[in-house]
GROMACS .gro file of C-alpha atoms in nm:
model
  361
    1MET     CA    1   2.285   0.127  -1.166
    2HIS     CA    2   2.115  -0.194  -1.254
    3THR     CA    3   2.352  -0.258  -1.553
    4GLY     CA    4   2.326  -0.672  -1.548
    5LEU     CA    5   1.956  -0.691  -1.573
    6HIS     CA    6   1.915  -0.926  -1.873
    7ASP     CA    7   1.760  -0.835  -2.226
    8ARG     CA    8   1.703  -0.501  -2.031
    9GLY     CA    9   1.851  -0.312  -2.336
   10ALA     CA   10   1.464  -0.258  -2.500
   11LEU     CA   11   1.369  -0.049  -2.200
   12PHE     CA   12   1.663   0.113  -2.082
   13ASP     CA   13   1.890   0.175  -2.381
   14ALA     CA   14   1.996   0.539  -2.419
   15ASP     CA   15   2.105   0.558  -2.788
   16PRO     CA   16   1.901   0.499  -2.948
   17PRO     CA   17   1.655   0.531  -2.675
   18GLY     CA   18   1.461   0.226  -2.524
   19LEU     CA   19   1.115   0.233  -2.412
   20ALA     CA   20   1.155   0.386  -2.095
   21SER     CA   21   1.339   0.689  -2.242
   22ARG     CA   22   1.072   0.699  -2.517
   23LEU     CA   23   0.810   0.757  -2.283
   24VAL     CA   24   0.957   0.925  -2.000
   25GLY     CA   25   1.100   1.190  -2.252
   26LEU     CA   26   1.449   1.141  -2.056
   27ARG     CA   27   1.736   0.919  -2.082
   28PRO     CA   28   1.824   0.685  -1.755
   29TYR     CA   29   2.066   0.824  -1.496
   30GLN     CA   30   2.075   1.180  -1.682
   31PRO     CA   31   1.856   1.491  -1.770
   32ARG     CA   32   1.900   1.444  -2.132
   33ALA     CA   33   1.574   1.466  -2.332
   34THR     CA   34   1.453   1.222  -2.553
   35PRO     CA   35   1.171   1.261  -2.806
   36TYR     CA   36   0.855   1.126  -2.696
   37GLU     CA   37   0.688   0.824  -2.878
   38HIS     CA   38   0.351   0.900  -2.802
   39PRO     CA   39   0.301   1.274  -2.733
   40GLU     CA   40  -0.049   1.283  -2.692
   41GLU     CA   41  -0.097   0.989  -2.444
   42PRO     CA   42   0.139   0.725  -2.347
   43PRO     CA   43   0.039   0.405  -2.296
   44PHE     CA   44   0.020   0.230  -1.946
   45VAL     CA   45   0.267  -0.034  -1.998
   46VAL     CA   46   0.218  -0.336  -1.793
   47PHE     CA   47   0.497  -0.592  -1.754
   48ALA     CA   48   0.347  -0.948  -1.704
   49GLY     CA   49   0.477  -1.304  -1.597
   50GLY     CA   50   0.471  -1.535  -1.310
   51ARG     CA   51   0.685  -1.525  -1.041
   52GLY     CA   52   1.035  -1.508  -1.019
   53LEU     CA   53   1.064  -1.312  -1.352
   54GLY     CA   54   1.223  -0.986  -1.241
   55LYS     CA   55   0.938  -0.789  -1.239
   56THR     CA   56   0.995  -0.595  -0.907
   57ALA     CA   57   1.351  -0.598  -1.049
   58VAL     CA   58   1.255  -0.402  -1.321
   59LEU     CA   59   1.051  -0.142  -1.129
   60LEU     CA   60   1.343  -0.083  -0.876
   61ALA     CA   61   1.548  -0.025  -1.159
   62LEU     CA   62   1.316   0.217  -1.369
   63ARG     CA   63   1.268   0.416  -1.000
   64ASP     CA   64   1.662   0.405  -0.973
   65ALA     CA   65   1.711   0.541  -1.314
   66TYR     CA   66   1.458   0.824  -1.288
   67ARG     CA   67   1.431   0.956  -0.934
   68GLY     CA   68   1.603   1.312  -0.887
   69HIS     CA   69   1.572   1.381  -1.250
   70THR     CA   70   1.192   1.329  -1.280
   71PRO     CA   71   0.877   1.338  -0.999
   72THR     CA   72   0.892   0.945  -0.939
   73ALA     CA   73   0.697   0.710  -0.727
   74LEU     CA   74   0.702   0.353  -0.650
   75VAL     CA   75   0.393   0.186  -0.474
   76ASP     CA   76   0.365  -0.233  -0.418
   77ALA     CA   77   0.033  -0.301  -0.389
   78GLU     CA   78   0.108  -0.581  -0.197
   79ASP     CA   79   0.244  -0.428   0.098
   80ARG     CA   80   0.109  -0.448   0.452
   81GLN     CA   81   0.002  -0.096   0.457
   82PHE     CA   82  -0.259  -0.140   0.205
   83GLY     CA   83  -0.387  -0.482   0.350
   84ALA     CA   84  -0.636  -0.311   0.586
   85PRO     CA   85  -0.710   0.014   0.814
   86PRO     CA   86  -0.468   0.122   1.119
   87PRO     CA   87  -0.614   0.006   1.455
   88ASP     CA   88  -0.749   0.329   1.512
   89ARG     CA   89  -0.918   0.428   1.153
   90PRO     CA   90  -1.238   0.334   1.093
   91ALA     CA   91  -1.285   0.152   0.801
   92GLU     CA   92  -1.554   0.372   0.628
   93SER     CA   93  -1.307   0.676   0.583
   94TRP     CA   94  -1.000   0.452   0.471
   95SER     CA   95  -0.912   0.230   0.140
   96PRO     CA   96  -0.618   0.078   0.007
   97VAL     CA   97  -0.664   0.337  -0.274
   98GLY     CA   98  -0.674   0.631  -0.078
   99GLN     CA   99  -0.338   0.490   0.095
  100ALA     CA  100  -0.160   0.462  -0.202
  101LEU     CA  101  -0.274   0.782  -0.338
  102THR     CA  102  -0.113   0.939  -0.023
  103THR     CA  103   0.201   0.710  -0.044
  104ALA     CA  104   0.256   0.780  -0.422
  105ALA     CA  105   0.212   1.173  -0.375
  106GLU     CA  106   0.440   1.189  -0.089
  107GLN     CA  107   0.686   1.023  -0.338
  108LEU     CA  108   0.619   1.236  -0.613
  109ALA     CA  109   0.631   1.549  -0.412
  110GLU     CA  110   0.999   1.534  -0.338
  111PRO     CA  111   1.211   1.799  -0.536
  112VAL     CA  112   1.401   1.695  -0.844
  113LYS     CA  113   1.712   1.816  -1.012
  114GLY     CA  114   1.661   2.198  -1.132
  115ALA     CA  115   1.269   2.216  -1.005
  116GLY     CA  116   1.113   2.226  -0.643
  117ARG     CA  117   0.875   2.061  -0.479
  118ILE     CA  118   0.536   1.996  -0.612
  119GLY     CA  119   0.232   2.042  -0.391
  120PHE     CA  120  -0.085   1.834  -0.422
  121PRO     CA  121  -0.381   2.058  -0.315
  122ARG     CA  122  -0.680   1.888  -0.535
  123LEU     CA  123  -0.584   1.552  -0.381
  124SER     CA  124  -0.536   1.692  -0.052
  125CYS     CA  125  -0.856   1.861  -0.022
  126GLY     CA  126  -1.027   1.535  -0.156
  127LEU     CA  127  -0.832   1.283   0.109
  128LEU     CA  128  -0.929   1.551   0.401
  129ALA     CA  129  -1.322   1.513   0.294
  130VAL     CA  130  -1.278   1.157   0.305
  131ALA     CA  131  -1.083   1.137   0.626
  132ALA     CA  132  -1.329   1.333   0.770
  133GLY     CA  133  -1.592   1.105   0.792
  134GLY     CA  134  -1.455   0.880   1.010
  135TRP     CA  135  -1.323   1.162   1.274
  136SER     CA  136  -1.521   1.229   1.586
  137ALA     CA  137  -1.445   1.483   1.850
  138ARG     CA  138  -1.289   1.188   2.060
  139ASP     CA  139  -1.046   1.132   1.848
  140VAL     CA  140  -0.864   1.482   1.875
  141PRO     CA  141  -0.494   1.356   1.852
  142ARG     CA  142  -0.560   1.140   1.549
  143VAL     CA  143  -0.746   1.401   1.372
  144ARG     CA  144  -0.407   1.597   1.398
  145GLN     CA  145  -0.210   1.357   1.285
  146GLU     CA  146  -0.417   1.255   0.996
  147ALA     CA  147  -0.481   1.615   0.908
  148GLU     CA  148  -0.124   1.734   0.911
  149ARG     CA  149  -0.017   1.441   0.675
  150VAL     CA  150  -0.289   1.536   0.437
  151LEU     CA  151  -0.207   1.918   0.441
  152LEU     CA  152   0.161   1.866   0.362
  153LEU     CA  153   0.080   1.708   0.015
  154GLY     CA  154  -0.053   2.046  -0.055
  155GLU     CA  155   0.248   2.229   0.003
  156THR     CA  156   0.535   2.366  -0.202
  157ASP     CA  157   0.865   2.506  -0.177
  158SER     CA  158   0.718   2.834  -0.143
  159TRP     CA  159   0.562   2.692   0.203
  160LEU     CA  160   0.877   2.540   0.320
  161SER     CA  161   0.907   2.806   0.592
  162GLY     CA  162   0.795   2.895   0.912
  163PHE     CA  163   0.484   3.070   0.768
  164SER     CA  164   0.405   2.700   0.618
  165GLY     CA  165   0.419   2.504   0.975
  166ARG     CA  166   0.225   2.780   1.116
  167TRP     CA  167  -0.071   2.826   0.878
  168THR     CA  168  -0.082   2.414   0.894
  169SER     CA  169  -0.106   2.433   1.244
  170LYS     CA  170  -0.387   2.701   1.237
  171VAL     CA  171  -0.568   2.513   0.992
  172ILE     CA  172  -0.550   2.214   1.181
  173SER     CA  173  -0.677   2.387   1.529
  174ARG     CA  174  -0.977   2.537   1.290
  175LEU     CA  175  -1.098   2.205   1.207
  176VAL     CA  176  -1.035   2.048   1.529
  177ALA     CA  177  -1.277   2.348   1.672
  178SER     CA  178  -1.535   2.267   1.431
  179MET     CA  179  -1.594   1.897   1.555
  180SER     CA  180  -1.765   2.003   1.888
  181GLY     CA  181  -2.066   1.797   1.948
  182THR     CA  182  -2.155   1.433   1.855
  183GLY     CA  183  -2.324   1.471   1.501
  184PRO     CA  184  -2.142   1.422   1.202
  185MET     CA  185  -1.830   1.599   1.126
  186THR     CA  186  -1.772   1.569   0.790
  187GLU     CA  187  -1.975   1.922   0.674
  188PRO     CA  188  -1.814   2.138   0.959
  189VAL     CA  189  -1.448   2.034   0.853
  190ILE     CA  190  -1.496   2.064   0.483
  191GLU     CA  191  -1.667   2.388   0.591
  192ALA     CA  192  -1.376   2.542   0.770
  193THR     CA  193  -1.106   2.403   0.565
  194LEU     CA  194  -1.245   2.624   0.261
  195GLU     CA  195  -1.264   2.918   0.490
  196ALA     CA  196  -0.917   2.870   0.576
  197PHE     CA  197  -0.828   2.848   0.183
  198THR     CA  198  -1.017   3.158   0.127
  199GLU     CA  199  -0.787   3.372   0.370
  200GLY     CA  200  -0.511   3.515   0.251
  201VAL     CA  201  -0.385   3.685  -0.117
  202SER     CA  202  -0.052   3.481  -0.158
  203PRO     CA  203   0.007   3.294  -0.466
  204ALA     CA  204  -0.016   2.956  -0.196
  205HIS     CA  205  -0.378   3.065  -0.110
  206ARG     CA  206  -0.460   3.129  -0.472
  207ARG     CA  207  -0.396   2.801  -0.550
  208LEU     CA  208  -0.566   2.628  -0.301
  209ARG     CA  209  -0.857   2.836  -0.380
  210GLY     CA  210  -0.812   2.693  -0.727
  211ALA     CA  211  -0.778   2.344  -0.586
  212ALA     CA  212  -1.122   2.340  -0.407
  213ALA     CA  213  -1.288   2.541  -0.693
  214TRP     CA  214  -1.168   2.189  -0.894
  215TYR     CA  215  -1.428   1.974  -0.740
  216ARG     CA  216  -1.759   2.261  -0.837
  217ASP     CA  217  -1.793   2.014  -1.176
  218CYS     CA  218  -1.821   1.683  -1.040
  219PRO     CA  219  -2.183   1.546  -1.099
  220ASN     CA  220  -2.467   1.691  -0.880
  221ALA     CA  221  -2.244   1.962  -0.716
  222ASP     CA  222  -2.400   2.230  -0.851
  223GLY     CA  223  -2.082   2.421  -0.888
  224SER     CA  224  -2.041   2.404  -0.527
  225PRO     CA  225  -1.703   2.281  -0.443
  226LYS     CA  226  -1.856   2.245  -0.076
  227LEU     CA  227  -2.097   2.000  -0.160
  228ALA     CA  228  -1.893   1.844  -0.419
  229LEU     CA  229  -1.679   1.746  -0.117
  230ILE     CA  230  -1.944   1.640   0.133
  231LEU     CA  231  -2.086   1.382  -0.191
  232LEU     CA  232  -1.708   1.235  -0.250
  233SER     CA  233  -1.705   1.193   0.166
  234ARG     CA  234  -2.032   1.026   0.123
  235HIS     CA  235  -1.989   0.820  -0.153
  236PHE     CA  236  -1.653   0.705  -0.039
  237ARG     CA  237  -1.832   0.590   0.324
  238ALA     CA  238  -2.114   0.407   0.126
  239GLY     CA  239  -1.856   0.177   0.002
  240GLY     CA  240  -1.901  -0.073  -0.340
  241ASP     CA  241  -1.954   0.111  -0.685
  242SER     CA  242  -2.014   0.454  -0.484
  243ARG     CA  243  -1.667   0.441  -0.327
  244ARG     CA  244  -1.502   0.318  -0.661
  245HIS     CA  245  -1.684   0.668  -0.825
  246ALA     CA  246  -1.523   0.843  -0.499
  247GLU     CA  247  -1.174   0.682  -0.584
  248ARG     CA  248  -1.180   0.761  -0.946
  249HIS     CA  249  -1.213   1.128  -0.850
  250LEU     CA  250  -0.900   1.092  -0.618
  251VAL     CA  251  -0.688   0.939  -0.911
  252ARG     CA  252  -0.801   1.219  -1.146
  253ALA     CA  253  -0.733   1.468  -0.848
  254LEU     CA  254  -0.373   1.328  -0.818
  255LEU     CA  255  -0.262   1.358  -1.201
  256ALA     CA  256  -0.466   1.700  -1.240
  257ASP     CA  257  -0.221   1.833  -0.972
  258LEU     CA  258   0.086   1.676  -1.126
  259ASP     CA  259  -0.034   1.829  -1.455
  260ASP     CA  260  -0.025   2.192  -1.286
  261ALA     CA  261   0.324   2.107  -1.186
  262TYR     CA  262   0.427   2.121  -1.588
  263ALA     CA  263   0.151   2.400  -1.653
  264GLY     CA  264   0.304   2.717  -1.828
  265VAL     CA  265   0.621   2.798  -1.990
  266VAL     CA  266   0.850   2.853  -1.672
  267GLN     CA  267   0.751   2.538  -1.488
  268ARG     CA  268   0.810   2.327  -1.853
  269SER     CA  269   1.160   2.476  -1.856
  270HIS     CA  270   1.231   2.358  -1.512
  271ARG     CA  271   1.066   2.013  -1.537
  272ARG     CA  272   1.212   1.778  -1.797
  273GLY     CA  273   1.038   1.467  -1.882
  274ARG     CA  274   0.720   1.301  -1.750
  275PRO     CA  275   0.596   1.224  -1.400
  276LEU     CA  276   0.680   0.839  -1.346
  277LEU     CA  277   0.423   0.628  -1.140
  278LEU     CA  278   0.560   0.261  -1.074
  279ILE     CA  279   0.263  -0.038  -0.949
  280ASP     CA  280   0.455  -0.355  -0.823
  281ASN     CA  281   0.127  -0.608  -0.787
  282VAL     CA  282  -0.098  -0.419  -0.983
  283GLN     CA  283  -0.363  -0.683  -0.938
  284GLU     CA  284  -0.388  -0.630  -0.612
  285ARG     CA  285  -0.674  -0.397  -0.495
  286ALA     CA  286  -0.432  -0.084  -0.402
  287GLY     CA  287  -0.289  -0.146  -0.789
  288LEU     CA  288  -0.643  -0.198  -0.951
  289GLY     CA  289  -0.760   0.090  -0.780
  290LEU     CA  290  -0.461   0.285  -0.914
  291MET     CA  291  -0.472   0.143  -1.307
  292GLU     CA  292  -0.861   0.126  -1.377
  293PRO     CA  293  -0.939   0.482  -1.324
  294VAL     CA  294  -0.660   0.595  -1.504
  295LEU     CA  295  -0.736   0.342  -1.832
  296ARG     CA  296  -1.121   0.471  -1.807
  297ASP     CA  297  -1.038   0.835  -1.808
  298ARG     CA  298  -0.819   0.841  -2.076
  299ALA     CA  299  -1.075   0.644  -2.276
  300ASP     CA  300  -1.359   0.897  -2.181
  301GLY     CA  301  -1.098   1.177  -2.337
  302ILE     CA  302  -0.943   1.297  -1.985
  303ARG     CA  303  -0.598   1.308  -2.101
  304ASP     CA  304  -0.288   1.357  -1.841
  305GLN     CA  305   0.088   1.305  -1.892
  306ALA     CA  306   0.183   1.048  -1.637
  307VAL     CA  307   0.386   0.752  -1.719
  308PHE     CA  308   0.296   0.448  -1.580
  309PHE     CA  309   0.470   0.125  -1.595
  310ALA     CA  310   0.310  -0.160  -1.348
  311ALA     CA  311   0.391  -0.494  -1.288
  312LEU     CA  312   0.130  -0.805  -1.277
  313ARG     CA  313   0.146  -1.144  -1.153
  314GLY     CA  314  -0.010  -1.356  -1.415
  315HIS     CA  315  -0.013  -1.335  -1.778
  316THR     CA  316  -0.344  -1.164  -1.822
  317HIS     CA  317  -0.648  -0.969  -1.621
  318PRO     CA  318  -0.980  -0.923  -1.702
  319ALA     CA  319  -0.915  -0.501  -1.678
  320LEU     CA  320  -0.674  -0.568  -1.961
  321ARG     CA  321  -0.860  -0.791  -2.193
  322ASN     CA  322  -0.803  -0.545  -2.475
  323ALA     CA  323  -0.472  -0.442  -2.392
  324GLY     CA  324  -0.184  -0.438  -2.684
  325ARG     CA  325   0.047  -0.669  -2.657
  326LEU     CA  326   0.422  -0.679  -2.742
  327ASP     CA  327   0.699  -0.910  -2.634
  328LEU     CA  328   0.997  -0.688  -2.450
  329PRO     CA  329   1.240  -0.715  -2.764
  330GLU     CA  330   0.958  -0.561  -2.990
  331THR     CA  331   0.958  -0.232  -2.794
  332ALA     CA  332   1.351  -0.176  -2.837
  333ARG     CA  333   1.280   0.070  -3.093
  334ALA     CA  334   0.891   0.174  -3.130
  335THR     CA  335   0.580   0.032  -3.000
  336GLY     CA  336   0.350   0.084  -3.303
  337TRP     CA  337   0.084   0.142  -3.057
  338ARG     CA  338  -0.242   0.283  -3.101
  339PRO     CA  339  -0.529   0.289  -2.833
  340GLY     CA  340  -0.857   0.175  -2.915
  341THR     CA  341  -1.226   0.286  -2.801
  342SER     CA  342  -1.257   0.059  -2.484
  343PRO     CA  343  -1.064   0.143  -2.117
  344SER     CA  344  -0.833  -0.170  -2.129
  345SER     CA  345  -0.694  -0.084  -2.502
  346ARG     CA  346  -0.510   0.205  -2.322
  347ALA     CA  347  -0.277  -0.055  -2.202
  348LEU     CA  348   0.017  -0.186  -2.325
  349LEU     CA  349   0.108  -0.572  -2.173
  350VAL     CA  350   0.448  -0.688  -2.199
  351PRO     CA  351   0.531  -1.023  -2.084
  352LEU     CA  352   0.892  -1.045  -1.947
  353PRO     CA  353   1.126  -1.324  -2.085
  354ARG     CA  354   1.268  -1.521  -1.796
  355GLY     CA  355   1.549  -1.376  -1.638
  356ALA     CA  356   1.429  -0.995  -1.764
  357GLY     CA  357   1.510  -0.879  -1.422
  358GLN     CA  358   1.760  -1.099  -1.283
  359THR     CA  359   2.123  -1.023  -1.219
  360PRO     CA  360   2.377  -1.281  -1.399
  361ALA     CA  361   2.608  -1.467  -1.139
   0.00000   0.00000   0.00000
């Protein structure tokens, strides 16, 4: 436990509850519920300040406080894995944001106390379509490796058996078989994936079909999941604003999958507290690519229940120009935060006092 963090009470207190308890809905280090301060929409909290103030230490303390009790992920946007694609991965089918989403989902999927593994079938569908844009029949070993990692994101506890491995291998074999010839691979891969999802009558198959159908409402898809995923892959490969548009849908897919994990009376009874996403160095490309779509969607009325805490190197950022602002001690009992109409107003900027994340000698 990070009990030595200076001035941490405003964030970590359990009784009366500090900021983390009130937003997550759980007391730190224990599965005891706390009433939400913002039940409809939590603020996107950004800890701001220069180097050496302990922003990373605060995020690590938050991860330690809630990991194992509620789905939790920590992504450092400055990490090397987000700097450039792997040597064998074409740049047009890779981005720091896509890599960050995969990394976050793998952490969020882990089982927690009283509840099983979370599946991310919507995100899995989208990431598979994006990856297919860089595949060719000459790269079968890489295709198998990338497809397996993405497909595993869609699995839940009900799939953690021999059947799961056989089904994944079968789907990958079907994807590889669809890649004959030298033309574009995206459409046949998506077609083979959707066909695999339609087979079977188990709850897992129904979940996969529902995940694919979620894409049919995308702009210009005309109600067709196949067309939606083809457009997603095409926009991603185009780069620029088109890629950012595709990444926004991928971020939305991850949050929709998280919402599904809490849907229904039974699910809510097993999952206490909100899922927690922690983003260090949010000013980097991978960080902004996660933060900005969330702020825009929330401003557009597309709600989610995830709690975000991020660390910003510096005291402000153009993406946060209309964010609320409170010093850390002012958040101890209530924030009084109310969002405006702009995306950046959905955030709450909290400058850290010197030593807030440092352990005394």
